[in-house]
């Protein structure tokens, strides 16, 4: 009965025909005809153009809603369910953002007022264009560092001192000019009034404008795939390495040292050398203040994180420290008595809009590339992460538009680069944020500071701002604790993290990012160049085939070898594929052919030398000794693509094994691989195109073709 069922199964898949030698010949009837697409390229392009250029009221409405998502969700806003959470989270984030905006301004080489401008405009614009309900868009330390490096370089080129203790009069003079003049006169005379602070924000705004243009262009051309090359391990290593550079740049404020800011390659080492050379000039007042602030902020931050599930809102200790430190500095007259460096005058109100400096664009265009990529990669990844967590969807392409406009528009209002920030996003989420209305509340808090409270921070010591910046680096620096776990999960990712971190810290942020991307891609290439290749066996009572080294009790066939190659087959690993196939099957067809030719040649000489032919008989017997198997089945399920070298390699394998009497069958080829094989003429005209949809079909065809009925042996 079993034999009848098996014969019936074989007959259902193959058509048998007798040939001269009496052996069955199998004609596969298992192939599917591919769908042929007869659409011409011209018709396809014209159809796309016509569709893109068509304009109907419905299409125009969709385009407006797509560009301004706020028009779609705001009319449906549920006041009762969402307003309280949005207001609370907006207030708390705004309170936390005020000291951070002032502190990160120093990191970007700007006056404190410009950091407040940046946070205000970014919150408003993301409310209009963003699709994520939870991320907090504003100042991000790594981007501030990258902007600051460009600003310092351009200040040096323009002949300004990198460290200038003199307060800027640009804001007050422009305010008077605005009050007494027209906008045209303001734009004409603003360049004449531009001092060091003005030129610094001009550089920062120009970099921001170009970065925003890049981001919007990426969204328009839908090239967000660039972020695919920034893996999690690469981004984490980059942020950690940049955190060391940030810490280094702020160390001088903690010690009260007046040393120039180092830029370019090796700035990390150069800065520490300058610090230790001038360590004897440490301002004791600033040092004591820094230590006291660290002793207060670090434990408080830890307690906020440990008990965040029990606290309705984190304790705004940063703002309390800023208030207390400002009062202590003001009434203690720390600047006059001990020479402490303070924030200085922070004006109120806004400056009139001003376009970027077009002449600076050639100098900063390349710097803006890295800033744009990092900014949108972090924003998109955070928005998708929190959307998945809370069960809604975000449009990655629209997020690129949103962060691009968060840079382009504010650049006209004396702002520098922004992106989403993880720490503030976590606070925003944990304090009850429901929608983007939270960002509007945050903007109102900053607006209150800008219009009324900002001048009160005059006596705030810069060392306090440096401490706030350093304390907020704890999350990135904690990544060192995750290295053992990362090493256990993936050694390659760990090496990528270490290489990116060290190059970002010791060389420079931009070069470190480039090195990280190149090294990450090199690791991918090496992993595909030396992939896994192994023999398969059949799982009993099934049609499933698994690696022999991975599972026990798999069934094998002495007459068939089943080989799986777990990588694309292309020019870089073609030799690896062949050597692995020869090793696993135990037969190198080139060696067999060479041995056969050598034996035939030896046979000819022996026949000539020995007339009785006894030795020749032995040689012929050695040459004609049959091989252990007659078929190799190559499982191509993991071969994503073939290039011309890969196609040629498969043709060579098919030809070489065929010359020694072993047929090669391909199974589980993807449609793209099948198409490549057909275009590459894998089989010659007149030959059967033996491409099987499963390994089991290929095995049964081989058994049928050689007149066998499934002789499986259990693998010991």
XYZ file of C-alpha atoms in Angstrom:
716
model
C 0.000 0.000 0.000
C 2.802 2.446 0.901
C 4.593 1.680 -2.355
C 1.380 2.300 -4.301
C 0.814 5.631 -2.537
C 4.409 6.705 -3.212
C 4.188 5.728 -6.862
C 0.898 7.613 -7.146
C 2.510 10.686 -5.582
C 5.444 10.522 -8.001
C 3.136 10.098 -10.982
C 1.075 13.064 -9.850
C 4.138 15.298 -10.095
C 6.024 13.864 -13.055
C 5.243 12.405 -16.439
C 7.255 9.196 -16.975
C 8.532 8.052 -20.362
C 10.695 5.047 -21.220
C 14.029 5.650 -22.951
C 16.408 3.247 -24.666
C 18.211 2.120 -21.521
C 14.982 1.294 -19.724
C 15.318 3.981 -17.086
C 12.445 6.364 -16.448
C 12.813 9.886 -17.715
C 11.040 12.629 -15.754
C 9.527 15.716 -17.296
C 8.654 18.273 -14.614
C 5.188 19.782 -14.832
C 5.511 22.025 -11.790
C 6.583 25.342 -13.268
C 4.458 28.478 -13.310
C 4.387 30.804 -16.271
C 5.625 34.305 -15.316
C 3.399 37.276 -15.990
C 4.780 39.337 -18.846
C 4.502 43.093 -18.531
C 4.111 44.665 -21.968
C 3.867 48.268 -20.705
C 6.437 50.427 -22.438
C 8.719 52.727 -20.472
C 7.310 55.754 -22.273
C 3.723 54.866 -21.404
C 4.668 54.193 -17.794
C 6.461 57.541 -17.432
C 3.639 59.451 -19.125
C 1.097 57.807 -16.850
C 3.079 58.797 -13.782
C 3.536 62.374 -14.991
C -0.141 62.690 -15.839
C -1.132 61.398 -12.431
C 1.316 63.707 -10.626
C 0.248 66.795 -12.603
C -3.475 66.241 -12.354
C -5.278 68.691 -10.082
C -8.755 68.089 -8.709
C -10.406 69.574 -5.609
C -10.120 66.268 -3.778
C -6.450 65.909 -4.701
C -5.689 69.496 -3.661
C -7.430 68.914 -0.327
C -5.412 65.746 0.262
C -2.175 67.561 -0.569
C -2.956 70.373 1.881
C -3.911 67.921 4.632
C -0.777 65.919 3.923
C 1.460 68.989 4.171
C -0.336 70.412 7.246
C -1.546 67.436 9.318
C -2.777 69.834 12.026
C -5.764 70.702 9.792
C -6.842 67.072 9.913
C -6.531 66.216 13.604
C -7.117 69.556 15.347
C -10.857 69.844 14.453
C -11.350 66.399 16.027
C -9.446 67.329 19.210
C -11.169 65.973 22.338
C -10.865 68.653 25.010
C -12.206 66.503 27.824
C -9.833 63.568 27.272
C -6.661 65.269 26.066
C -6.418 68.856 27.299
C -5.294 68.216 30.890
C -2.516 65.805 29.880
C -1.297 68.089 27.105
C -1.219 71.159 29.352
C 0.612 69.359 32.165
C 3.232 67.794 29.905
C 3.692 71.062 27.991
C 4.253 73.044 31.185
C 6.746 70.560 32.602
C 8.729 70.196 29.372
C 8.740 73.985 28.981
C 10.111 74.432 32.491
C 12.830 71.855 31.848
C 13.602 73.302 28.428
C 14.357 76.838 29.649
C 17.655 76.065 31.448
C 18.637 73.522 28.780
C 18.033 76.038 25.980
C 20.291 78.542 27.711
C 22.931 75.894 28.457
C 23.004 74.367 24.968
C 23.378 77.834 23.440
C 26.931 77.879 24.805
C 27.525 74.497 23.177
C 26.449 75.901 19.808
C 28.653 78.996 20.299
C 25.646 81.331 20.659
C 24.229 83.830 23.139
C 21.542 82.369 25.495
C 18.704 84.313 23.840
C 19.144 82.384 20.586
C 18.643 79.050 22.328
C 15.291 80.293 23.647
C 14.339 81.479 20.157
C 15.199 78.056 18.746
C 13.103 76.105 21.261
C 10.127 78.450 20.794
C 9.962 78.325 16.996
C 10.695 74.587 16.775
C 7.780 73.753 19.097
C 5.329 75.896 17.111
C 6.380 74.681 13.662
C 6.394 70.990 14.583
C 2.856 71.447 15.943
C 1.816 72.480 12.403
C 3.769 69.947 10.321
C 4.518 66.943 12.567
C 2.619 63.657 12.755
C 4.031 62.288 16.026
C 1.976 63.062 19.112
C 4.737 62.510 21.630
C 8.205 63.550 20.453
C 9.667 66.801 21.740
C 11.422 68.773 19.004
C 13.964 71.321 20.116
C 17.622 71.652 20.994
C 19.669 68.443 20.824
C 23.158 68.371 22.312
C 24.953 66.515 19.517
C 23.603 68.844 16.825
C 24.487 71.863 18.962
C 28.046 70.564 19.168
C 28.232 70.100 15.384
C 26.825 73.590 14.774
C 29.236 75.055 17.344
C 32.242 73.553 15.573
C 31.189 75.170 12.287
C 30.524 78.497 14.031
C 33.954 78.542 15.673
C 35.671 77.752 12.395
C 33.878 80.541 10.544
C 34.500 83.017 13.391
C 38.212 82.312 13.082
C 38.095 82.828 9.324
C 36.276 86.138 9.819
C 38.897 87.331 12.313
C 36.770 87.245 15.488
C 38.077 85.994 18.847
C 36.646 82.592 19.768
C 36.231 83.625 23.399
C 34.845 87.097 23.941
C 33.723 88.185 27.348
C 32.258 91.446 26.111
C 28.436 91.470 26.059
C 26.802 91.876 22.681
C 25.038 95.153 21.935
C 23.552 93.918 18.672
C 20.162 92.965 20.125
C 19.601 96.265 21.942
C 20.764 98.373 18.978
C 18.536 96.426 16.607
C 15.586 96.856 18.978
C 16.054 100.632 18.925
C 16.426 100.573 15.146
C 13.225 98.548 14.741
C 11.321 100.973 16.946
C 12.408 103.995 14.907
C 12.806 102.671 11.339
C 11.122 100.738 8.603
C 11.894 97.077 7.892
C 13.807 97.981 4.748
C 16.158 100.284 6.659
C 16.596 97.597 9.323
C 17.722 95.042 6.735
C 20.125 97.556 5.178
C 21.814 98.550 8.436
C 21.779 95.224 10.289
C 24.958 94.104 8.554
C 26.794 97.219 9.682
C 25.831 96.604 13.316
C 26.830 92.905 13.227
C 29.359 92.053 15.962
C 30.820 88.702 17.024
C 27.533 87.429 18.518
C 25.615 88.529 15.443
C 28.058 86.826 13.080
C 27.966 83.629 15.161
C 24.177 83.331 14.874
C 24.398 84.244 11.176
C 26.680 81.267 10.634
C 24.476 79.035 12.789
C 21.309 80.126 10.977
C 22.913 79.596 7.561
C 23.981 76.052 8.482
C 20.477 75.436 9.831
C 18.862 76.742 6.648
C 20.971 74.508 4.392
C 20.379 71.469 6.643
C 16.642 72.119 6.484
C 16.750 72.400 2.694
C 18.546 69.042 2.543
C 15.907 67.456 4.786
C 12.988 68.801 2.759
C 14.710 67.656 -0.442
C 15.126 64.189 1.066
C 11.409 64.154 1.813
C 10.483 65.397 -1.665
C 12.644 62.840 -3.463
C 11.789 60.170 -0.865
C 15.388 59.301 -0.128
C 14.835 58.556 3.523
C 16.451 55.194 2.846
C 19.742 56.932 3.713
C 18.826 56.448 7.381
C 18.898 52.665 6.803
C 22.693 52.880 6.801
C 22.600 54.436 10.293
C 22.037 51.343 12.409
C 21.071 51.524 16.071
C 24.556 50.506 17.168
C 26.118 53.127 14.879
C 23.838 55.934 16.121
C 24.363 54.913 19.734
C 28.143 54.859 19.309
C 28.074 58.212 17.524
C 25.985 59.875 20.250
C 28.212 58.424 22.983
C 31.385 59.593 21.227
C 29.897 63.042 20.659
C 28.922 63.118 24.348
C 32.596 62.879 25.283
C 33.298 65.856 23.023
C 30.418 67.777 24.624
C 31.689 66.958 28.103
C 35.163 68.091 27.069
C 33.874 71.387 25.675
C 32.006 72.128 28.913
C 34.816 71.152 31.293
C 36.419 74.593 31.053
C 33.208 76.231 32.326
C 33.158 73.939 35.363
C 36.704 75.000 36.198
C 36.233 78.635 35.241
C 39.062 78.527 32.704
C 39.352 81.043 29.889
C 40.838 78.925 27.099
C 40.032 78.936 23.370
C 37.728 76.277 22.019
C 39.553 73.703 19.895
C 38.106 72.636 16.564
C 38.733 70.120 13.842
C 40.446 66.752 13.966
C 41.847 65.876 17.384
C 40.004 68.666 19.212
C 39.180 66.250 22.058
C 42.861 65.662 22.865
C 43.837 69.281 22.219
C 41.189 70.601 24.603
C 42.276 68.356 27.460
C 45.911 69.325 26.903
C 44.908 72.996 27.181
C 42.860 72.291 30.291
C 45.737 70.587 32.103
C 48.166 73.287 31.005
C 45.916 75.938 32.580
C 44.643 73.904 35.526
C 46.496 76.222 37.926
C 44.241 79.078 36.770
C 41.085 77.318 37.979
C 38.470 79.688 39.408
C 37.769 78.259 42.861
C 34.357 79.917 43.042
C 33.236 78.296 39.776
C 34.696 74.954 40.826
C 32.824 74.944 44.157
C 29.604 76.007 42.436
C 29.999 73.221 39.869
C 30.566 70.585 42.556
C 27.530 71.741 44.540
C 25.335 71.673 41.430
C 26.581 68.190 40.517
C 25.880 66.944 44.035
C 22.324 68.229 43.767
C 21.447 67.408 40.152
C 22.847 63.883 39.779
C 21.022 62.328 42.780
C 17.826 64.166 41.880
C 17.951 62.940 38.301
C 18.502 59.386 39.520
C 15.560 59.640 41.932
C 13.351 61.046 39.166
C 14.159 58.059 36.966
C 13.848 55.474 39.733
C 10.460 56.711 40.940
C 9.066 57.983 37.645
C 6.200 55.491 37.860
C 5.124 56.921 41.221
C 5.729 60.599 40.462
C 3.062 62.411 38.485
C 5.754 64.721 37.151
C 9.550 64.822 37.511
C 10.939 67.311 39.982
C 12.175 70.319 37.918
C 15.450 70.434 39.814
C 17.345 72.022 36.911
C 15.113 75.086 37.045
C 15.371 75.239 40.838
C 19.177 75.039 40.625
C 19.198 77.822 38.023
C 16.996 80.046 40.190
C 18.981 79.431 43.387
C 22.343 79.790 41.614
C 21.229 83.041 39.954
C 20.090 84.513 43.274
C 23.287 83.408 45.015
C 25.454 84.862 42.254
C 23.493 88.137 42.192
C 23.418 88.828 45.931
C 26.876 87.362 46.519
C 28.334 89.461 43.677
C 30.372 86.465 42.525
C 31.340 88.095 39.246
C 32.778 91.215 40.882
C 34.422 89.508 43.877
C 35.715 86.256 42.342
C 35.677 86.862 38.587
C 33.051 84.211 37.835
C 31.847 84.093 34.250
C 28.107 84.797 34.019
C 25.485 84.541 31.271
C 25.246 88.320 30.968
C 22.370 90.366 29.660
C 19.598 88.300 28.054
C 17.312 90.712 26.206
C 13.558 90.389 25.822
C 11.492 90.372 22.667
C 12.301 89.229 19.153
C 14.603 90.453 16.430
C 13.216 91.117 12.943
C 13.582 88.239 10.467
C 16.768 88.142 8.458
C 17.730 85.836 5.578
C 20.786 83.570 5.806
C 24.107 84.822 4.545
C 24.145 83.477 0.995
C 27.891 84.045 0.749
C 28.463 81.553 3.580
C 26.603 78.711 1.891
C 29.606 77.317 -0.069
C 31.639 77.207 3.157
C 29.048 75.359 5.265
C 27.200 73.251 2.663
C 29.182 70.077 3.374
C 28.920 70.533 7.156
C 25.144 70.715 6.814
C 24.974 67.257 5.188
C 25.946 65.364 8.354
C 23.773 67.653 10.509
C 20.747 67.043 8.247
C 21.187 63.257 8.205
C 21.651 62.950 11.969
C 18.722 65.291 12.631
C 16.174 63.472 10.503
C 17.446 59.982 11.442
C 16.941 60.653 15.155
C 13.582 62.366 14.607
C 12.143 59.645 12.379
C 13.379 56.791 14.581
C 11.964 58.372 17.755
C 8.614 59.211 16.137
C 8.213 55.650 14.831
C 9.235 54.157 18.167
C 6.667 56.113 20.203
C 3.953 55.714 17.561
C 4.362 51.946 17.716
C 4.290 52.040 21.510
C 1.015 54.001 21.629
C -0.726 52.347 18.696
C -0.873 54.979 15.983
C 1.010 55.598 12.763
C 3.348 58.360 11.639
C 4.380 59.272 8.117
C 8.150 59.065 7.906
C 8.204 61.221 4.796
C 6.105 63.920 6.477
C 8.412 63.786 9.512
C 11.273 64.675 7.191
C 9.270 67.631 5.906
C 8.420 68.637 9.472
C 11.981 68.625 10.785
C 13.135 70.333 7.589
C 10.669 73.197 8.079
C 11.643 73.303 11.780
C 15.068 74.305 10.503
C 14.293 76.384 7.410
C 11.687 78.755 8.884
C 13.434 79.427 12.253
C 16.718 80.104 10.430
C 15.182 83.432 9.357
C 14.506 84.233 13.038
C 18.065 83.798 14.388
C 17.761 80.115 15.375
C 20.026 77.091 14.993
C 19.487 73.414 14.218
C 16.867 71.326 16.007
C 15.667 67.739 16.075
C 13.804 65.384 18.384
C 15.487 64.678 21.729
C 15.001 61.395 23.589
C 15.271 62.709 27.161
C 12.635 65.428 26.740
C 10.420 63.066 24.723
C 10.444 60.561 27.582
C 9.488 63.320 30.034
C 6.741 64.492 27.691
C 5.320 60.982 27.370
C 5.513 60.170 31.084
C 3.691 63.364 32.110
C 0.510 62.622 30.165
C 1.073 64.023 26.658
C -1.720 63.110 24.253
C -1.250 65.299 21.158
C 0.909 68.000 19.591
C -0.984 70.630 21.623
C 1.617 69.926 24.298
C 4.221 71.592 22.058
C 2.125 74.773 21.900
C 1.997 74.920 25.706
C 5.782 74.462 25.826
C 6.178 77.315 23.335
C 3.970 79.568 25.514
C 6.167 78.867 28.558
C 9.288 79.839 26.568
C 7.467 82.889 25.180
C 6.812 84.074 28.744
C 10.537 83.782 29.462
C 11.420 85.630 26.252
C 9.063 88.533 26.898
C 9.359 89.003 30.665
C 11.730 86.823 32.688
C 14.880 86.440 30.524
C 16.801 89.491 31.919
C 16.601 88.023 35.424
C 19.163 85.365 34.433
C 21.918 87.971 34.011
C 23.944 86.756 37.030
C 23.637 83.047 36.235
C 27.124 81.492 36.217
C 28.185 79.703 33.051
C 29.537 76.838 35.145
C 25.933 76.054 36.190
C 24.946 75.840 32.539
C 27.926 73.565 31.901
C 26.833 71.283 34.732
C 23.293 71.079 33.314
C 24.709 70.079 29.916
C 26.994 67.418 31.393
C 24.323 65.928 33.655
C 22.076 65.431 30.641
C 24.774 63.247 29.037
C 24.250 60.462 31.569
C 21.992 58.461 29.260
C 24.565 58.312 26.480
C 27.459 57.537 28.821
C 25.475 54.690 30.409
C 25.739 52.800 27.132
C 29.082 51.472 28.372
C 27.120 49.377 30.861
C 25.219 47.748 28.009
C 28.364 46.596 26.194
C 28.528 43.087 27.780
C 24.915 42.427 26.792
C 25.518 43.835 23.319
C 28.610 41.647 22.935
C 26.572 38.542 23.777
C 23.858 39.491 21.281
C 26.078 40.594 18.387
C 29.828 40.936 18.356
C 29.722 42.773 15.024
C 27.337 45.442 16.348
C 29.543 45.886 19.388
C 32.630 46.438 17.255
C 30.696 48.960 15.116
C 29.646 50.785 18.307
C 33.214 50.930 19.643
C 34.749 52.055 16.339
C 32.125 54.787 15.831
C 32.375 55.957 19.436
C 36.177 56.204 19.429
C 36.393 57.895 16.029
C 33.634 60.399 16.944
C 35.349 61.266 20.215
C 39.029 61.198 19.283
C 38.926 62.461 15.685
C 35.828 64.629 15.118
C 32.076 64.214 15.037
C 31.682 64.468 11.236
C 34.669 62.239 10.458
C 33.536 59.819 13.174
C 30.099 59.518 11.595
C 31.650 58.886 8.174
C 34.026 56.279 9.602
C 31.115 54.596 11.393
C 29.007 54.396 8.220
C 31.914 53.070 6.136
C 32.898 50.525 8.782
C 29.287 49.379 9.171
C 28.956 48.842 5.413
C 32.301 47.039 5.367
C 31.012 44.671 8.050
C 27.931 43.942 5.937
C 30.108 43.217 2.909
C 32.419 40.937 4.897
C 29.467 39.055 6.359
C 28.054 38.403 2.879
C 31.512 37.566 1.570
C 31.994 34.795 4.150
C 28.481 33.420 4.627
C 27.252 30.096 5.956
C 26.974 27.121 3.613
C 25.825 23.716 4.832
C 24.284 20.386 3.844
C 20.616 19.737 4.602
C 18.655 16.717 5.722
C 14.945 15.941 5.763
C 12.861 16.189 8.922
C 11.155 12.768 9.342
C 7.536 12.551 8.111
C 7.689 15.995 6.494
C 8.916 17.904 3.443
C 11.078 20.256 5.538
C 14.857 20.354 5.148
C 17.170 21.676 7.848
C 20.990 21.844 8.369
C 22.545 18.564 9.435
C 24.798 20.262 11.982
C 21.907 22.061 13.663
C 19.475 19.175 14.283
C 19.687 15.491 15.161
C 17.996 12.520 13.489
C 17.586 14.166 10.086
C 17.209 11.846 7.098
C 19.691 11.893 4.217
C 19.897 10.234 0.790
C 23.229 8.680 -0.227
C 22.592 9.559 -3.879
C 21.661 13.253 -3.340
C 23.462 16.159 -1.672
C 21.342 19.159 -0.640
C 23.335 22.366 -0.141
C 22.098 25.729 1.143
C 23.994 28.996 0.607
C 22.858 31.720 3.007
C 23.790 34.935 1.210
C 23.425 36.728 -2.119
C 25.711 35.268 -4.761
C 27.792 38.048 -6.297
C 31.335 38.883 -7.348
C 32.735 39.176 -3.805
C 31.749 35.698 -2.590
C 31.628 33.591 -5.766
C 34.883 31.787 -4.941
C 33.683 31.230 -1.385
C 30.487 29.660 -2.767
C 32.370 27.221 -4.977
C 34.934 26.223 -2.358
C 32.173 25.708 0.216
C 30.122 23.619 -2.220
C 33.128 21.462 -3.118
C 34.005 20.984 0.560
C 30.504 20.111 1.722
C 29.753 17.688 -1.106
C 33.234 16.172 -0.982
C 33.675 16.354 -4.759
C 35.607 18.977 -6.661
C 34.647 18.438 -10.326
C 37.805 20.116 -11.576
C 39.955 17.702 -9.614
C 37.900 14.724 -10.808
C 38.225 15.851 -14.416
C 41.955 16.418 -13.980
C 42.381 12.969 -12.410
C 40.333 11.413 -15.199
C 42.449 13.040 -17.899
C 45.634 12.033 -16.108
C 44.448 8.434 -15.795
C 43.431 8.316 -19.452
C 46.833 9.640 -20.438
C 48.504 7.106 -18.170
C 46.317 4.402 -19.672
C 47.444 5.350 -23.164
C 51.134 5.166 -22.211
C 50.672 1.870 -20.388
C 48.901 0.361 -23.396
C 51.781 1.387 -25.539
C 54.362 -0.021 -23.104
C 52.521 -3.129 -21.965
C 50.865 -5.196 -24.644
C 48.974 -7.488 -22.204
C 47.040 -4.479 -20.808
C 46.837 -5.736 -17.193
C 47.944 -2.388 -15.718
C 45.637 -0.551 -18.097
C 42.694 -2.534 -16.808
C 43.485 -1.411 -13.264
C 43.719 2.246 -14.406
C 40.460 2.065 -16.299
C 38.788 0.506 -13.256
C 40.033 3.394 -11.061
C 38.845 6.030 -13.489
C 35.415 4.540 -14.075
C 34.671 3.959 -10.373
C 31.224 5.553 -9.826
C 30.759 8.544 -7.509
C 28.723 8.255 -4.301
C 25.912 10.565 -5.497
C 24.343 11.627 -8.762
C 22.526 14.888 -7.870
C 23.248 18.140 -6.071
C 20.265 20.247 -5.040
C 21.182 23.871 -4.260
C 18.650 25.517 -1.943
C 18.554 29.186 -3.055
C 15.970 30.430 -0.550
C 18.538 32.756 1.102
C 20.000 34.036 -2.191
C 18.363 37.464 -2.497
C 20.013 38.421 -5.770
C 22.554 37.401 -8.399
C 24.900 39.604 -10.340
C 26.604 38.630 -13.594
C 29.447 36.962 -11.685
C 26.936 34.964 -9.634
C 25.070 33.791 -12.748
C 28.343 32.789 -14.389
C 29.357 30.886 -11.252
C 26.134 28.841 -11.273
C 26.606 28.127 -14.987
C 30.166 26.921 -14.324
C 29.021 24.697 -11.451
C 26.227 23.253 -13.595
C 28.642 22.592 -16.477
C 31.557 21.224 -14.385
C 29.433 18.775 -12.390
C 27.569 17.758 -15.535
C 30.856 16.711 -17.144
C 31.434 14.151 -14.372
C 27.849 12.855 -14.444
C 26.338 14.830 -11.568
C 23.247 16.917 -12.256
C 22.748 20.237 -10.422
C 19.197 21.336 -9.537
C 18.205 24.718 -8.137
C 15.324 25.022 -5.682
C 13.365 27.828 -4.002
C 14.694 30.585 -6.231
C 12.970 33.922 -5.740
C 11.285 35.533 -8.782
C 14.137 38.033 -9.126
C 16.742 35.238 -9.061
C 14.740 33.246 -11.634
C 14.546 36.316 -13.834
C 18.306 36.835 -13.534
C 18.954 33.213 -14.478
C 16.659 33.432 -17.491
C 18.223 36.668 -18.716
C 21.683 35.220 -18.108
C 20.795 32.061 -20.119
C 21.575 29.707 -17.268
C 20.518 26.742 -19.395
C 21.453 26.325 -23.044
C 18.886 26.232 -25.785
C 17.201 22.826 -25.841
C 18.028 21.988 -22.219
C 15.317 21.702 -19.579
C 15.173 24.639 -17.210
C 15.236 22.652 -13.959
C 14.268 25.311 -11.395
C 12.084 23.884 -8.634
C 9.716 25.678 -6.287
C 10.746 23.559 -3.304
C 13.635 21.335 -2.230
C 11.284 18.382 -1.889
C 10.175 18.717 -5.541
C 13.801 18.746 -6.665
C 14.597 15.657 -4.552
C 11.621 13.699 -5.884
C 12.506 14.624 -9.431
C 16.079 13.378 -8.890
C 14.839 10.111 -7.370
C 12.409 9.628 -10.222
C 14.988 10.491 -12.872
C 17.381 7.806 -11.610
C 14.698 5.199 -10.977
C 14.827 5.350 -7.183
C 11.835 5.296 -4.865
C 13.051 7.364 -1.954
C 15.925 5.506 -0.277
C 16.469 7.598 2.879
C 19.081 6.707 5.490
C 18.986 8.001 9.049
C 21.942 10.227 9.914
C 23.790 8.759 12.870
